[in-house]
Amino acid sequence: MSIRVHALAKELKLSSKELLAKLKQFKIKAKGHMSALDEQTAKILREGLKAKPKAEAKTPKTSKPPKAKAKPKKAEAKPKKAKAKPEEVTEEKAKSLRVKIPLTVKELAIKLETKPSELIKRMMGMKVMATINQLLDEETIKGIVKEFGFSLERLPNLEDELLEVHQQEDAPKELSARAPVVTMMGHVDHGKTSLLDLIRKTKVAYREVGGITQHIGAYEVTVEGKKITFLDTPGHEAFTAMRARGADTTDIVVLVVAADDGMMPQTIEAIDHARAAGVPIVVAINKCDLPNINIAKVKAQLSQHNLVPEDMGGETIVVNVSAKTGQGIDNLLEMLLLEAEMLELKANPHRPAKGVVIESKLSRGTGPTATILVQNGSLTLGDILICGDYYARIKSMVNDRGEPVKEVAPANPVEISGLSGVPEAGEAFYVVKDEKKARDFSFRRLEEKRLKGKASIAHISLEDLYQQIKEGKIKELKIIVKADVQGSLEALLTALQKLTSKDVVAIKVIHSGVGNVNASDIMLAAASNAIVLGFHVSTESQAKPVAEKEKVDIRLYNIIYEATADIKSALEGMLEPHLKEVFLGKAQVRQMFKITKVGSVAGCMVLAGKMIKEAHCRVVRDNEEVFKGKISSLRRFKEDVKEVSAGNECGIVINNFKNTRSADIIECFEIEKIARRL
Ligand code: GDP
């Protein structure tokens, strides 16, 4: 339930003007006394502004005592109590306060021996808005604790405690060689899936004759007594999506290039994705069974991309194969083992397991299941683990041959059940001892997420670049460059290169290519903390939501100079974002009606453009803006829809605004971030 400013002011015994001043101070948007405040904001304000003990001499001059005529409503005896209570221990010298992080406002109040309401009020003075059960992060807690005259001593929290065993280094004598984990990448239709299928069919060792391979997202083959694990989702998109979650799963990339087609755009993308991850590449030239192919030409192309084959004096292993005839497959596997040997991959099977989620799903009957890859340690049936936001006591484990297993060694994939929820691919898992603590941990994580909203970590953007450079957080600016044609791409790359020499921060182009900005560019940017520069191109529609979710900065330009100037000024800390409204559409309110659960809905006719759900909007009455907010619900014939275009009727709900009237105009717009020009 929202509340208007004037109503809340009355409740808090303030004038609307005073409350508006407070709101401004806390950067809460409210236009006037008729503005609505959402429930959460109102709650925080109530908690923070209600008890106004007279004792508070340090209150700023502006706040007048409550008006005398205010009736002593309810049992407002609290102020007296607060007065009687001596001030906190602020006078004492900075004693250290030992706390576990994160903790809630309530828990912190107990630690500080103060009332939560008192703490909330003090926090508001510090421009920190939080409700009583909200979790606070380390930075915030540090500030608050200091306000109260303490210094912060961080005690190991639940997560530290649970993961303690995983911090321990492996003793060299406990380490043994482990299988390499391999991902196939390359251009579409060059034969990744065919190669994976062929290897699985011919090389997976069955314990029983007639066993069937199980698609669990990864499988393991044995070659001359040695093992290789293949991830079963080919392509660099999946690879990089996992990296964006923080998981480095792959040890070796097999770059599949069709002999008849040669290097193609996605081959180059794959190379860049593998390089950004620092993973070695073994090349498989596939379809060698086809007539009229020119392998030498493919090898020359590979050399141009710094993959010089061994027989041309380079160091890249290149194997000719055919997924159709099976030619060269044994050789490829042997080469993978050779490469693995050089990498000296080791793990310790004698410790609790940790690893990463490869795939996950909700199965009917079994509940959430996940294929996980054990990266270190051994996983045993019945183990308790925390995995992303969830926890599990492993109920069952099934390997890639569909066999139930009791124990899993490092570099082995297995499908597990017993999870409390479906974790995302790329999430890490850790075996822990205490199931109750694991459950608490999961509960906290989910709670934290709920409170924070789904916000993922923001990646680097040009605006905050300088700040990060100053704080020493980044030493190089990684860029992905996309352009309309090869010529302009090269021109832009040269211009960027010239910039590098002068600045402290190096500019590193981790991927460049011709074409629109696509989802795989965004994932690469997210995984590598890079920005995306587009020249004479646009962003593909599938890439937009990914960029929004992953918070990747995309910059599109039509003039090379502008692109380099922006980067230059960003490096110098001169780039301020400039916001521009872009008109999307407008609609006229024809009639108001009420719908249970939804509330009041404005029945509208779209006059121009499109009305889009979740977009910004303003309500205009007699040519004056009466409200600015967002379209929280958009309906057409009782159906929830994403957009409605001109000439159609629709129902619109605007968040926090119920006062729409017939004949009002609702304008819909988006806010574009525009780089400041030099
Ligand atoms: P992916 O998109 O890279 O996974 O490629 P696929 O494995 O789906 O293969 C694409 C097409 O190429 C399919 O029609 C395959 O049958 C064919 N193909 C794959 N490998 C070979 C090969 O070694 N020789 C020939 N002649 N065709 C192949």
PDB file of N, CA and C in Angstrom, residues 454-527:
ATOM      1  N   LYS A 454      17.393  -8.382  -8.170  1.00  0.00           N
ATOM      2  CA  LYS A 454      18.172  -9.330  -8.947  1.00  0.00           C
ATOM      3  C   LYS A 454      19.458  -8.722  -9.498  1.00  0.00           C
ATOM      4  N   ALA A 455      19.790  -7.551  -9.012  1.00  0.00           N
ATOM      5  CA  ALA A 455      20.928  -6.851  -9.582  1.00  0.00           C
ATOM      6  C   ALA A 455      22.170  -7.730  -9.652  1.00  0.00           C
ATOM      7  N   SER A 456      22.713  -7.871 -10.836  1.00  0.00           N
ATOM      8  CA  SER A 456      23.962  -8.600 -10.939  1.00  0.00           C
ATOM      9  C   SER A 456      25.090  -7.573 -10.828  1.00  0.00           C
ATOM     10  N   ILE A 457      26.291  -8.048 -10.749  1.00  0.00           N
ATOM     11  CA  ILE A 457      27.400  -7.129 -10.558  1.00  0.00           C
ATOM     12  C   ILE A 457      27.518  -6.248 -11.792  1.00  0.00           C
ATOM     13  N   ALA A 458      27.670  -4.967 -11.554  1.00  0.00           N
ATOM     14  CA  ALA A 458      27.830  -4.064 -12.683  1.00  0.00           C
ATOM     15  C   ALA A 458      29.232  -4.210 -13.236  1.00  0.00           C
ATOM     16  N   HIS A 459      29.323  -4.278 -14.531  1.00  0.00           N
ATOM     17  CA  HIS A 459      30.630  -4.359 -15.145  1.00  0.00           C
ATOM     18  C   HIS A 459      31.138  -2.957 -15.433  1.00  0.00           C
ATOM     19  N   ILE A 460      32.351  -2.930 -15.888  1.00  0.00           N
ATOM     20  CA  ILE A 460      32.996  -1.656 -16.133  1.00  0.00           C
ATOM     21  C   ILE A 460      32.191  -0.819 -17.130  1.00  0.00           C
ATOM     22  N   SER A 461      32.116   0.474 -16.906  1.00  0.00           N
ATOM     23  CA  SER A 461      31.511   1.337 -17.907  1.00  0.00           C
ATOM     24  C   SER A 461      32.440   2.534 -18.065  1.00  0.00           C
ATOM     25  N   LEU A 462      32.297   3.225 -19.155  1.00  0.00           N
ATOM     26  CA  LEU A 462      33.199   4.350 -19.384  1.00  0.00           C
ATOM     27  C   LEU A 462      33.091   5.405 -18.292  1.00  0.00           C
ATOM     28  N   GLU A 463      31.842   5.557 -17.756  1.00  0.00           N
ATOM     29  CA  GLU A 463      31.670   6.598 -16.740  1.00  0.00           C
ATOM     30  C   GLU A 463      32.468   6.326 -15.469  1.00  0.00           C
ATOM     31  N   ASP A 464      32.485   5.068 -15.050  1.00  0.00           N
ATOM     32  CA  ASP A 464      33.175   4.840 -13.781  1.00  0.00           C
ATOM     33  C   ASP A 464      34.610   4.360 -13.985  1.00  0.00           C
ATOM     34  N   LEU A 465      35.051   4.405 -15.219  1.00  0.00           N
ATOM     35  CA  LEU A 465      36.395   3.934 -15.529  1.00  0.00           C
ATOM     36  C   LEU A 465      37.473   4.670 -14.738  1.00  0.00           C
ATOM     37  N   TYR A 466      37.356   6.001 -14.763  1.00  0.00           N
ATOM     38  CA  TYR A 466      38.387   6.810 -14.139  1.00  0.00           C
ATOM     39  C   TYR A 466      38.477   6.527 -12.640  1.00  0.00           C
ATOM     40  N   GLN A 467      37.273   6.417 -12.027  1.00  0.00           N
ATOM     41  CA  GLN A 467      37.220   6.121 -10.604  1.00  0.00           C
ATOM     42  C   GLN A 467      37.969   4.821 -10.307  1.00  0.00           C
ATOM     43  N   GLN A 468      37.713   3.836 -11.156  1.00  0.00           N
ATOM     44  CA  GLN A 468      38.336   2.527 -10.942  1.00  0.00           C
ATOM     45  C   GLN A 468      39.838   2.573 -11.188  1.00  0.00           C
ATOM     46  N   ILE A 469      40.245   3.406 -12.138  1.00  0.00           N
ATOM     47  CA  ILE A 469      41.680   3.542 -12.396  1.00  0.00           C
ATOM     48  C   ILE A 469      42.331   4.170 -11.162  1.00  0.00           C
ATOM     49  N   LYS A 470      41.656   5.215 -10.654  1.00  0.00           N
ATOM     50  CA  LYS A 470      42.205   5.917  -9.495  1.00  0.00           C
ATOM     51  C   LYS A 470      42.336   4.982  -8.300  1.00  0.00           C
ATOM     52  N   GLU A 471      41.309   4.124  -8.157  1.00  0.00           N
ATOM     53  CA  GLU A 471      41.344   3.204  -7.026  1.00  0.00           C
ATOM     54  C   GLU A 471      42.265   2.019  -7.296  1.00  0.00           C
ATOM     55  N   GLY A 472      42.877   2.039  -8.455  1.00  0.00           N
ATOM     56  CA  GLY A 472      43.809   0.965  -8.796  1.00  0.00           C
ATOM     57  C   GLY A 472      43.129  -0.350  -9.102  1.00  0.00           C
ATOM     58  N   LYS A 473      41.811  -0.275  -9.359  1.00  0.00           N
ATOM     59  CA  LYS A 473      41.085  -1.523  -9.584  1.00  0.00           C
ATOM     60  C   LYS A 473      41.326  -2.086 -10.975  1.00  0.00           C
ATOM     61  N   ILE A 474      41.569  -1.233 -11.960  1.00  0.00           N
ATOM     62  CA  ILE A 474      41.853  -1.789 -13.281  1.00  0.00           C
ATOM     63  C   ILE A 474      43.123  -1.195 -13.872  1.00  0.00           C
ATOM     64  N   LYS A 475      43.827  -2.041 -14.565  1.00  0.00           N
ATOM     65  CA  LYS A 475      45.092  -1.620 -15.150  1.00  0.00           C
ATOM     66  C   LYS A 475      45.019  -1.610 -16.668  1.00  0.00           C
ATOM     67  N   GLU A 476      44.002  -2.285 -17.188  1.00  0.00           N
ATOM     68  CA  GLU A 476      43.821  -2.205 -18.628  1.00  0.00           C
ATOM     69  C   GLU A 476      42.334  -2.151 -18.954  1.00  0.00           C
ATOM     70  N   LEU A 477      42.034  -1.427 -20.006  1.00  0.00           N
ATOM     71  CA  LEU A 477      40.654  -1.322 -20.445  1.00  0.00           C
ATOM     72  C   LEU A 477      40.453  -2.315 -21.580  1.00  0.00           C
ATOM     73  N   LYS A 478      39.619  -3.320 -21.317  1.00  0.00           N
ATOM     74  CA  LYS A 478      39.374  -4.328 -22.353  1.00  0.00           C
ATOM     75  C   LYS A 478      38.195  -3.887 -23.207  1.00  0.00           C
ATOM     76  N   ILE A 479      38.375  -4.011 -24.505  1.00  0.00           N
ATOM     77  CA  ILE A 479      37.340  -3.547 -25.429  1.00  0.00           C
ATOM     78  C   ILE A 479      37.005  -4.625 -26.447  1.00  0.00           C
ATOM     79  N   ILE A 480      35.722  -4.708 -26.787  1.00  0.00           N
ATOM     80  CA  ILE A 480      35.287  -5.560 -27.888  1.00  0.00           C
ATOM     81  C   ILE A 480      34.815  -4.602 -28.980  1.00  0.00           C
ATOM     82  N   VAL A 481      35.338  -4.742 -30.169  1.00  0.00           N
ATOM     83  CA  VAL A 481      35.023  -3.791 -31.233  1.00  0.00           C
ATOM     84  C   VAL A 481      34.243  -4.483 -32.346  1.00  0.00           C
ATOM     85  N   LYS A 482      33.093  -3.910 -32.708  1.00  0.00           N
ATOM     86  CA  LYS A 482      32.322  -4.432 -33.831  1.00  0.00           C
ATOM     87  C   LYS A 482      32.108  -3.289 -34.830  1.00  0.00           C
ATOM     88  N   ALA A 483      32.256  -3.601 -36.128  1.00  0.00           N
ATOM     89  CA  ALA A 483      32.050  -2.566 -37.134  1.00  0.00           C
ATOM     90  C   ALA A 483      31.308  -3.154 -38.331  1.00  0.00           C
ATOM     91  N   ASP A 484      30.823  -2.255 -39.197  1.00  0.00           N
ATOM     92  CA  ASP A 484      30.007  -2.712 -40.333  1.00  0.00           C
ATOM     93  C   ASP A 484      30.835  -3.399 -41.420  1.00  0.00           C
ATOM     94  N   VAL A 485      32.007  -2.873 -41.684  1.00  0.00           N
ATOM     95  CA  VAL A 485      32.849  -3.493 -42.711  1.00  0.00           C
ATOM     96  C   VAL A 485      34.292  -3.587 -42.216  1.00  0.00           C
ATOM     97  N   GLN A 486      35.047  -4.465 -42.854  1.00  0.00           N
ATOM     98  CA  GLN A 486      36.429  -4.698 -42.461  1.00  0.00           C
ATOM     99  C   GLN A 486      37.248  -3.401 -42.437  1.00  0.00           C
ATOM    100  N   GLY A 487      37.032  -2.566 -43.467  1.00  0.00           N
ATOM    101  CA  GLY A 487      37.806  -1.326 -43.591  1.00  0.00           C
ATOM    102  C   GLY A 487      37.641  -0.424 -42.384  1.00  0.00           C
ATOM    103  N   SER A 488      36.378  -0.210 -41.982  1.00  0.00           N
ATOM    104  CA  SER A 488      36.173   0.698 -40.855  1.00  0.00           C
ATOM    105  C   SER A 488      36.635   0.048 -39.556  1.00  0.00           C
ATOM    106  N   LEU A 489      36.541  -1.271 -39.503  1.00  0.00           N
ATOM    107  CA  LEU A 489      37.013  -1.980 -38.307  1.00  0.00           C
ATOM    108  C   LEU A 489      38.504  -1.724 -38.121  1.00  0.00           C
ATOM    109  N   GLU A 490      39.246  -1.869 -39.222  1.00  0.00           N
ATOM    110  CA  GLU A 490      40.692  -1.672 -39.135  1.00  0.00           C
ATOM    111  C   GLU A 490      41.049  -0.223 -38.787  1.00  0.00           C
ATOM    112  N   ALA A 491      40.297   0.705 -39.379  1.00  0.00           N
ATOM    113  CA  ALA A 491      40.549   2.121 -39.086  1.00  0.00           C
ATOM    114  C   ALA A 491      40.357   2.402 -37.595  1.00  0.00           C
ATOM    115  N   LEU A 492      39.290   1.829 -37.042  1.00  0.00           N
ATOM    116  CA  LEU A 492      38.998   2.045 -35.622  1.00  0.00           C
ATOM    117  C   LEU A 492      40.066   1.401 -34.738  1.00  0.00           C
ATOM    118  N   LEU A 493      40.475   0.204 -35.124  1.00  0.00           N
ATOM    119  CA  LEU A 493      41.491  -0.493 -34.333  1.00  0.00           C
ATOM    120  C   LEU A 493      42.804   0.292 -34.321  1.00  0.00           C
ATOM    121  N   THR A 494      43.161   0.841 -35.478  1.00  0.00           N
ATOM    122  CA  THR A 494      44.387   1.642 -35.557  1.00  0.00           C
ATOM    123  C   THR A 494      44.267   2.875 -34.672  1.00  0.00           C
ATOM    124  N   ALA A 495      43.106   3.527 -34.740  1.00  0.00           N
ATOM    125  CA  ALA A 495      42.896   4.728 -33.928  1.00  0.00           C
ATOM    126  C   ALA A 495      42.998   4.396 -32.444  1.00  0.00           C
ATOM    127  N   LEU A 496      42.461   3.239 -32.060  1.00  0.00           N
ATOM    128  CA  LEU A 496      42.502   2.842 -30.651  1.00  0.00           C
ATOM    129  C   LEU A 496      43.931   2.540 -30.210  1.00  0.00           C
ATOM    130  N   GLN A 497      44.668   1.916 -31.115  1.00  0.00           N
ATOM    131  CA  GLN A 497      46.051   1.573 -30.817  1.00  0.00           C
ATOM    132  C   GLN A 497      46.879   2.818 -30.515  1.00  0.00           C
ATOM    133  N   LYS A 498      46.599   3.875 -31.265  1.00  0.00           N
ATOM    134  CA  LYS A 498      47.342   5.126 -31.082  1.00  0.00           C
ATOM    135  C   LYS A 498      47.097   5.709 -29.700  1.00  0.00           C
ATOM    136  N   LEU A 499      45.880   5.486 -29.201  1.00  0.00           N
ATOM    137  CA  LEU A 499      45.536   6.012 -27.880  1.00  0.00           C
ATOM    138  C   LEU A 499      46.396   5.390 -26.797  1.00  0.00           C
ATOM    139  N   THR A 500      46.619   4.110 -26.931  1.00  0.00           N
ATOM    140  CA  THR A 500      47.239   3.318 -25.878  1.00  0.00           C
ATOM    141  C   THR A 500      48.538   3.893 -25.348  1.00  0.00           C
ATOM    142  N   SER A 501      49.403   4.261 -26.264  1.00  0.00           N
ATOM    143  CA  SER A 501      50.757   4.631 -25.862  1.00  0.00           C
ATOM    144  C   SER A 501      50.815   5.730 -24.805  1.00  0.00           C
ATOM    145  N   LYS A 502      49.858   6.663 -24.897  1.00  0.00           N
ATOM    146  CA  LYS A 502      49.954   7.836 -24.032  1.00  0.00           C
ATOM    147  C   LYS A 502      49.404   7.612 -22.625  1.00  0.00           C
ATOM    148  N   ASP A 503      48.568   6.612 -22.482  1.00  0.00           N
ATOM    149  CA  ASP A 503      47.875   6.502 -21.207  1.00  0.00           C
ATOM    150  C   ASP A 503      48.457   5.461 -20.265  1.00  0.00           C
ATOM    151  N   VAL A 504      48.191   5.700 -18.997  1.00  0.00           N
ATOM    152  CA  VAL A 504      48.666   4.754 -17.986  1.00  0.00           C
ATOM    153  C   VAL A 504      47.962   3.420 -18.109  1.00  0.00           C
ATOM    154  N   VAL A 505      46.694   3.508 -18.509  1.00  0.00           N
ATOM    155  CA  VAL A 505      45.922   2.282 -18.620  1.00  0.00           C
ATOM    156  C   VAL A 505      46.023   1.776 -20.053  1.00  0.00           C
ATOM    157  N   ALA A 506      46.399   0.534 -20.187  1.00  0.00           N
ATOM    158  CA  ALA A 506      46.534  -0.032 -21.520  1.00  0.00           C
ATOM    159  C   ALA A 506      45.158  -0.346 -22.085  1.00  0.00           C
ATOM    160  N   ILE A 507      45.022  -0.190 -23.376  1.00  0.00           N
ATOM    161  CA  ILE A 507      43.785  -0.571 -24.031  1.00  0.00           C
ATOM    162  C   ILE A 507      44.025  -1.895 -24.718  1.00  0.00           C
ATOM    163  N   LYS A 508      43.159  -2.858 -24.428  1.00  0.00           N
ATOM    164  CA  LYS A 508      43.364  -4.176 -25.015  1.00  0.00           C
ATOM    165  C   LYS A 508      42.088  -4.596 -25.732  1.00  0.00           C
ATOM    166  N   VAL A 509      42.180  -4.751 -27.034  1.00  0.00           N
ATOM    167  CA  VAL A 509      41.017  -5.209 -27.790  1.00  0.00           C
ATOM    168  C   VAL A 509      41.004  -6.734 -27.701  1.00  0.00           C
ATOM    169  N   ILE A 510      39.993  -7.284 -26.990  1.00  0.00           N
ATOM    170  CA  ILE A 510      40.006  -8.737 -26.810  1.00  0.00           C
ATOM    171  C   ILE A 510      39.234  -9.457 -27.912  1.00  0.00           C
ATOM    172  N   HIS A 511      38.403  -8.705 -28.618  1.00  0.00           N
ATOM    173  CA  HIS A 511      37.722  -9.320 -29.758  1.00  0.00           C
ATOM    174  C   HIS A 511      37.283  -8.224 -30.711  1.00  0.00           C
ATOM    175  N   SER A 512      37.437  -8.486 -32.001  1.00  0.00           N
ATOM    176  CA  SER A 512      36.917  -7.525 -32.965  1.00  0.00           C
ATOM    177  C   SER A 512      36.315  -8.303 -34.111  1.00  0.00           C
ATOM    178  N   GLY A 513      35.318  -7.728 -34.749  1.00  0.00           N
ATOM    179  CA  GLY A 513      34.696  -8.442 -35.848  1.00  0.00           C
ATOM    180  C   GLY A 513      33.725  -7.559 -36.599  1.00  0.00           C
ATOM    181  N   VAL A 514      33.305  -8.061 -37.745  1.00  0.00           N
ATOM    182  CA  VAL A 514      32.350  -7.346 -38.573  1.00  0.00           C
ATOM    183  C   VAL A 514      30.957  -7.870 -38.232  1.00  0.00           C
ATOM    184  N   GLY A 515      30.024  -6.959 -38.036  1.00  0.00           N
ATOM    185  CA  GLY A 515      28.658  -7.376 -37.743  1.00  0.00           C
ATOM    186  C   GLY A 515      28.114  -6.661 -36.521  1.00  0.00           C
ATOM    187  N   ASN A 516      26.791  -6.836 -36.296  1.00  0.00           N
ATOM    188  CA  ASN A 516      26.150  -6.186 -35.157  1.00  0.00           C
ATOM    189  C   ASN A 516      26.651  -6.758 -33.839  1.00  0.00           C
ATOM    190  N   VAL A 517      26.434  -6.001 -32.776  1.00  0.00           N
ATOM    191  CA  VAL A 517      26.794  -6.481 -31.445  1.00  0.00           C
ATOM    192  C   VAL A 517      25.830  -7.617 -31.091  1.00  0.00           C
ATOM    193  N   ASN A 518      26.362  -8.816 -30.849  1.00  0.00           N
ATOM    194  CA  ASN A 518      25.485  -9.948 -30.549  1.00  0.00           C
ATOM    195  C   ASN A 518      25.638 -10.420 -29.107  1.00  0.00           C
ATOM    196  N   ALA A 519      24.794 -11.385 -28.748  1.00  0.00           N
ATOM    197  CA  ALA A 519      24.762 -11.845 -27.357  1.00  0.00           C
ATOM    198  C   ALA A 519      26.101 -12.429 -26.922  1.00  0.00           C
ATOM    199  N   SER A 520      26.805 -13.050 -27.863  1.00  0.00           N
ATOM    200  CA  SER A 520      28.072 -13.646 -27.459  1.00  0.00           C
ATOM    201  C   SER A 520      29.121 -12.572 -27.163  1.00  0.00           C
ATOM    202  N   ASP A 521      29.037 -11.432 -27.879  1.00  0.00           N
ATOM    203  CA  ASP A 521      29.917 -10.302 -27.545  1.00  0.00           C
ATOM    204  C   ASP A 521      29.654  -9.835 -26.113  1.00  0.00           C
ATOM    205  N   ILE A 522      28.353  -9.784 -25.776  1.00  0.00           N
ATOM    206  CA  ILE A 522      27.984  -9.294 -24.446  1.00  0.00           C
ATOM    207  C   ILE A 522      28.499 -10.234 -23.366  1.00  0.00           C
ATOM    208  N   MET A 523      28.326 -11.543 -23.594  1.00  0.00           N
ATOM    209  CA  MET A 523      28.782 -12.496 -22.594  1.00  0.00           C
ATOM    210  C   MET A 523      30.299 -12.428 -22.445  1.00  0.00           C
ATOM    211  N   LEU A 524      30.975 -12.253 -23.553  1.00  0.00           N
ATOM    212  CA  LEU A 524      32.442 -12.138 -23.487  1.00  0.00           C
ATOM    213  C   LEU A 524      32.816 -10.889 -22.678  1.00  0.00           C
ATOM    214  N   ALA A 525      32.092  -9.802 -22.930  1.00  0.00           N
ATOM    215  CA  ALA A 525      32.355  -8.565 -22.187  1.00  0.00           C
ATOM    216  C   ALA A 525      32.089  -8.778 -20.701  1.00  0.00           C
ATOM    217  N   ALA A 526      30.996  -9.479 -20.406  1.00  0.00           N
ATOM    218  CA  ALA A 526      30.648  -9.722 -19.004  1.00  0.00           C
ATOM    219  C   ALA A 526      31.705 -10.602 -18.339  1.00  0.00           C
ATOM    220  N   ALA A 527      32.137 -11.626 -19.060  1.00  0.00           N
ATOM    221  CA  ALA A 527      33.099 -12.563 -18.475  1.00  0.00           C
ATOM    222  C   ALA A 527      34.470 -11.923 -18.312  1.00  0.00           C
TER     223      ALA A 527
END
